[in-house]
CSV table of C-alpha atoms in Angstrom, one decimal:
chain,number,residue,atom,x,y,z
A,1,UNK,CA,15.6,4.7,4.3
A,2,UNK,CA,14.0,2.1,6.5
A,3,UNK,CA,12.5,-0.8,4.8
A,4,UNK,CA,9.1,-2.4,5.6
A,5,UNK,CA,9.2,-6.0,5.7
A,6,UNK,CA,6.3,-8.6,5.4
A,7,UNK,CA,5.7,-11.7,7.5
A,8,UNK,CA,6.3,-15.0,5.9
A,9,UNK,CA,3.4,-16.9,4.3
A,10,UNK,CA,3.3,-19.3,7.2
A,11,UNK,CA,2.3,-16.7,9.6
A,12,UNK,CA,-0.5,-15.2,7.3
A,13,UNK,CA,-1.9,-18.7,6.7
A,14,UNK,CA,-1.9,-19.6,10.4
A,15,UNK,CA,-3.8,-16.4,11.4
A,16,UNK,CA,-6.4,-17.0,8.5
A,17,UNK,CA,-7.0,-20.4,9.3
A,18,UNK,CA,-7.3,-19.5,13.0
A,19,UNK,CA,-9.9,-17.0,12.1
A,20,UNK,CA,-11.8,-19.2,9.9
A,21,UNK,CA,-11.9,-21.9,12.6
A,22,UNK,CA,-12.5,-19.8,15.7
A,23,UNK,CA,-15.2,-17.5,13.9
A,24,UNK,CA,-16.5,-19.5,11.2
A,25,UNK,CA,-20.2,-18.3,12.2
A,26,UNK,CA,-19.3,-14.7,12.0
A,27,UNK,CA,-19.8,-12.8,8.5
A,28,UNK,CA,-17.3,-10.4,7.2
A,29,UNK,CA,-18.3,-6.7,6.9
A,30,UNK,CA,-18.0,-5.2,3.4
A,31,UNK,CA,-17.2,-1.6,2.8
A,32,UNK,CA,-17.0,0.3,-0.5
A,33,UNK,CA,-14.1,2.4,-1.5
A,34,UNK,CA,-14.1,5.9,0.2
A,35,UNK,CA,-16.4,4.7,3.1
A,36,UNK,CA,-15.4,5.5,6.6
A,37,UNK,CA,-15.3,2.5,8.8
A,38,UNK,CA,-16.8,2.6,12.3
A,39,UNK,CA,-14.6,2.5,15.3
A,40,UNK,CA,-15.8,1.4,18.6
A,41,UNK,CA,-13.8,1.3,21.8
A,42,UNK,CA,-13.6,-2.5,22.2
A,43,UNK,CA,-13.6,-3.6,18.6
A,44,UNK,CA,-10.6,-4.5,16.6
A,45,UNK,CA,-11.1,-4.9,12.9
A,46,UNK,CA,-9.0,-7.4,10.8
A,47,UNK,CA,-8.6,-6.9,7.1
A,48,UNK,CA,-9.5,-9.9,4.9
A,49,UNK,CA,-9.5,-8.2,1.6
A,50,UNK,CA,-8.4,-4.9,0.4
A,51,UNK,CA,-6.6,-1.7,1.8
A,52,UNK,CA,-7.7,0.5,4.6
A,53,UNK,CA,-6.1,3.8,5.1
A,54,UNK,CA,-5.5,4.9,8.8
A,55,UNK,CA,-5.5,8.9,9.1
A,56,UNK,CA,-5.7,11.6,11.8
A,57,UNK,CA,-6.5,15.3,11.4
A,58,UNK,CA,-4.6,18.3,12.1
A,59,UNK,CA,-6.3,21.2,13.8
A,60,UNK,CA,-6.5,22.9,10.2
A,61,UNK,CA,-8.6,20.0,9.2
A,62,UNK,CA,-5.8,18.5,6.8
A,63,UNK,CA,-5.3,14.6,6.9
A,64,UNK,CA,-2.1,13.2,8.1
A,65,UNK,CA,-1.8,9.5,7.0
A,66,UNK,CA,-0.8,6.9,9.8
A,67,UNK,CA,-0.6,4.0,7.7
A,68,UNK,CA,-2.2,1.4,5.5
A,69,UNK,CA,-3.9,-1.9,6.9
A,70,UNK,CA,-3.5,-4.5,4.2
A,71,UNK,CA,-4.8,-8.1,4.5
A,72,UNK,CA,-4.6,-9.6,8.0
A,73,UNK,CA,-3.5,-6.5,9.6
A,74,UNK,CA,-5.6,-5.4,12.5
A,75,UNK,CA,-6.7,-1.9,13.4
A,76,UNK,CA,-9.1,-0.2,15.8
A,77,UNK,CA,-9.6,2.1,18.8
A,78,UNK,CA,-7.8,-0.4,21.2
A,79,UNK,CA,-4.7,-0.2,19.3
A,80,UNK,CA,-4.1,3.6,19.2
A,81,UNK,CA,-3.7,6.6,21.4
A,82,UNK,CA,-4.2,8.8,18.5
A,83,UNK,CA,-7.2,11.3,18.4
A,84,UNK,CA,-8.9,11.9,16.1
A,85,UNK,CA,-8.5,8.6,14.4
A,86,UNK,CA,-10.2,7.5,11.2
A,87,UNK,CA,-10.2,4.4,9.0
A,88,UNK,CA,-11.1,4.8,5.4
A,89,UNK,CA,-11.5,2.2,2.7
A,90,UNK,CA,-9.0,2.7,0.0
A,91,UNK,CA,-10.5,-0.2,-2.0
A,92,UNK,CA,-13.6,-2.3,-1.6
A,93,UNK,CA,-12.8,-4.2,1.5
A,94,UNK,CA,-13.8,-7.3,3.6
A,95,UNK,CA,-13.3,-7.0,7.3
A,96,UNK,CA,-13.8,-9.3,10.4
A,97,UNK,CA,-14.8,-7.6,13.6
A,98,UNK,CA,-13.1,-9.0,16.9
A,99,UNK,CA,-13.8,-8.0,20.6
A,100,UNK,CA,-11.1,-7.3,22.8
A,101,UNK,CA,-12.3,-10.0,25.2
A,102,UNK,CA,-12.2,-12.9,22.4
A,103,UNK,CA,-8.6,-11.5,21.6
A,104,UNK,CA,-7.3,-11.4,25.5
A,105,UNK,CA,-9.0,-15.1,25.9
A,106,UNK,CA,-7.2,-16.6,23.0
A,107,UNK,CA,-3.3,-16.8,23.4
A,108,UNK,CA,-3.0,-18.3,19.8
A,109,UNK,CA,-5.0,-15.3,18.4
A,110,UNK,CA,-3.3,-12.7,20.5
A,111,UNK,CA,0.1,-14.3,19.1
A,112,UNK,CA,-0.8,-14.1,15.6
A,113,UNK,CA,-2.2,-10.5,15.9
A,114,UNK,CA,0.9,-9.3,17.5
A,115,UNK,CA,2.9,-10.6,14.6
A,116,UNK,CA,0.7,-8.6,12.3
A,117,UNK,CA,1.2,-5.5,14.7
A,118,UNK,CA,4.9,-5.9,14.2
A,119,UNK,CA,4.2,-5.5,10.5
A,120,UNK,CA,2.2,-2.4,11.1
A,121,UNK,CA,5.1,-1.0,13.4
A,122,UNK,CA,7.6,-1.5,10.7
A,123,UNK,CA,5.4,0.3,8.1
A,124,UNK,CA,4.8,3.3,10.5
A,125,UNK,CA,8.4,3.6,11.0
A,126,UNK,CA,9.1,3.6,7.3
A,127,UNK,CA,6.5,6.3,6.9
A,128,UNK,CA,8.1,8.3,9.7
A,129,UNK,CA,11.4,7.9,8.1
A,130,UNK,CA,10.1,9.8,5.0
A,131,UNK,CA,10.2,13.2,7.0
A,132,UNK,CA,14.0,12.9,7.2
A,133,UNK,CA,14.2,13.8,3.4
A,134,UNK,CA,14.2,17.5,3.0
A,135,UNK,CA,13.4,17.5,-0.6
A,136,UNK,CA,9.9,16.4,-1.6
A,137,UNK,CA,11.1,14.7,-4.8
A,138,UNK,CA,13.2,12.3,-2.4
A,139,UNK,CA,10.1,11.9,-0.2
A,140,UNK,CA,8.1,10.9,-3.1
A,141,UNK,CA,10.5,8.5,-4.5
A,142,UNK,CA,11.0,6.7,-1.1
A,143,UNK,CA,7.1,6.8,-0.6
A,144,UNK,CA,6.6,4.8,-4.1
A,145,UNK,CA,9.2,2.3,-3.1
A,146,UNK,CA,7.4,1.8,0.2
A,147,UNK,CA,4.0,1.3,-1.4
A,148,UNK,CA,5.5,-1.2,-3.8
A,149,UNK,CA,6.2,-3.2,-0.9
A,150,UNK,CA,3.0,-2.7,1.1
A,151,UNK,CA,0.5,-2.4,-1.9
A,152,UNK,CA,2.5,-3.8,-4.8
A,153,UNK,CA,1.2,-6.7,-7.1
A,154,UNK,CA,3.8,-7.9,-9.7
A,155,UNK,CA,2.7,-7.4,-13.3
A,156,UNK,CA,3.4,-9.6,-16.3
A,157,UNK,CA,6.0,-7.1,-17.7
A,158,UNK,CA,7.9,-7.1,-14.5
A,159,UNK,CA,6.6,-4.0,-13.1
A,160,UNK,CA,4.7,-3.4,-9.8
A,161,UNK,CA,1.0,-2.4,-10.0
A,162,UNK,CA,-0.4,-0.9,-6.8
A,163,UNK,CA,-3.4,-2.8,-5.6
A,164,UNK,CA,-5.3,0.6,-4.3
A,165,UNK,CA,-5.9,3.5,-6.6
A,166,UNK,CA,-4.2,6.5,-4.8
A,167,UNK,CA,-5.2,9.9,-5.8
A,168,UNK,CA,-2.6,12.7,-5.8
A,169,UNK,CA,-4.4,14.0,-2.6
A,170,UNK,CA,-3.6,10.7,-0.8
A,171,UNK,CA,0.0,10.8,-2.0
A,172,UNK,CA,0.3,14.5,-0.8
A,173,UNK,CA,-1.1,13.8,2.5
A,174,UNK,CA,1.3,11.1,3.0
A,175,UNK,CA,4.5,13.0,2.6
A,176,UNK,CA,3.2,16.6,3.8
A,177,UNK,CA,3.0,18.3,0.4
A,178,UNK,CA,0.4,19.7,-1.9
A,179,UNK,CA,-1.7,18.0,-4.4
A,180,UNK,CA,-0.4,20.3,-7.2
A,181,UNK,CA,3.3,19.3,-6.3
A,182,UNK,CA,2.3,15.6,-6.6
A,183,UNK,CA,0.8,16.1,-10.0
A,184,UNK,CA,3.9,18.0,-11.1
A,185,UNK,CA,6.3,15.4,-10.0
A,186,UNK,CA,4.4,12.4,-11.0
A,187,UNK,CA,4.3,14.0,-14.5
A,188,UNK,CA,8.0,14.3,-14.5
A,189,UNK,CA,8.3,10.5,-13.4
A,190,UNK,CA,6.0,9.4,-15.9
A,191,UNK,CA,7.8,11.3,-18.7
A,192,UNK,CA,10.9,9.6,-17.8
A,193,UNK,CA,9.3,6.1,-17.8
A,194,UNK,CA,9.6,5.4,-14.0
A,195,UNK,CA,5.7,4.7,-13.8
A,196,UNK,CA,2.4,4.6,-15.8
A,197,UNK,CA,-1.3,4.5,-15.0
A,198,UNK,CA,-3.3,1.2,-16.1
A,199,UNK,CA,-6.7,1.4,-17.5
A,200,UNK,CA,-8.1,1.5,-13.9
A,201,UNK,CA,-5.9,4.5,-13.0
A,202,UNK,CA,-3.8,2.4,-10.7
A,203,UNK,CA,-0.1,3.3,-10.4
A,204,UNK,CA,2.3,0.8,-12.2
A,205,UNK,CA,5.8,1.4,-11.0
A,206,UNK,CA,9.2,0.4,-12.6
A,207,UNK,CA,10.6,-0.2,-9.2
A,208,UNK,CA,14.2,-0.8,-10.4
A,209,UNK,CA,14.1,2.7,-11.7
A,210,UNK,CA,12.8,4.1,-8.8
A,211,UNK,CA,15.4,2.4,-6.5
A,212,UNK,CA,18.2,3.7,-8.9
A,213,UNK,CA,16.8,7.3,-8.5
A,214,UNK,CA,16.4,7.4,-4.7
A,215,UNK,CA,19.1,9.4,-3.2
A,216,UNK,CA,19.4,11.3,-6.5
A,217,UNK,CA,17.4,14.3,-7.2
A,218,UNK,CA,15.4,15.2,-10.4
A,219,UNK,CA,15.1,18.6,-12.0
A,220,UNK,CA,11.8,20.6,-10.8
């Protein structure tokens, strides 16, 4: 599948320093896990800490996941044409709110945010590519691999811990299946030692095994 890549640490440090210098008088806005973040026509949010899930709704009311905004990624109504469009805190998050006029008047800020939008584009393409796998098992394996890249934190034992606590429904919405199916497949992966849950119910993934299994089927 298409791999999602991250920008170098230099670009991230440049954007963080620019925001701190230019908006040092602005306070960060904190949202708790599960809160819906208000979206206004001229406002762009930049993630400072945590993970924000971006979703739309089908006419049936079911959610479709559009992406995950991780630290220094921007999101907001000026950056999308999707309707409806919602942003929900997957973890406790700290966000900085920028006005489009501020961005347009700062070439340096525009350039840095463009680099972060490039990250979002790569992530979106990777999520879209999941639909090319007909079997739910394959979609789940490739999603877990993508999540280790986007949300992963290396643990002491060499495995990858996801920084956000994703429910079975979150995973189901992302790959277009049911919560019951995800529960069954995660149970199989856990029994085979591909993943575990830590004390805070975050997924801990043995990514080497997940990558080996990608492209191979495992029995239902």
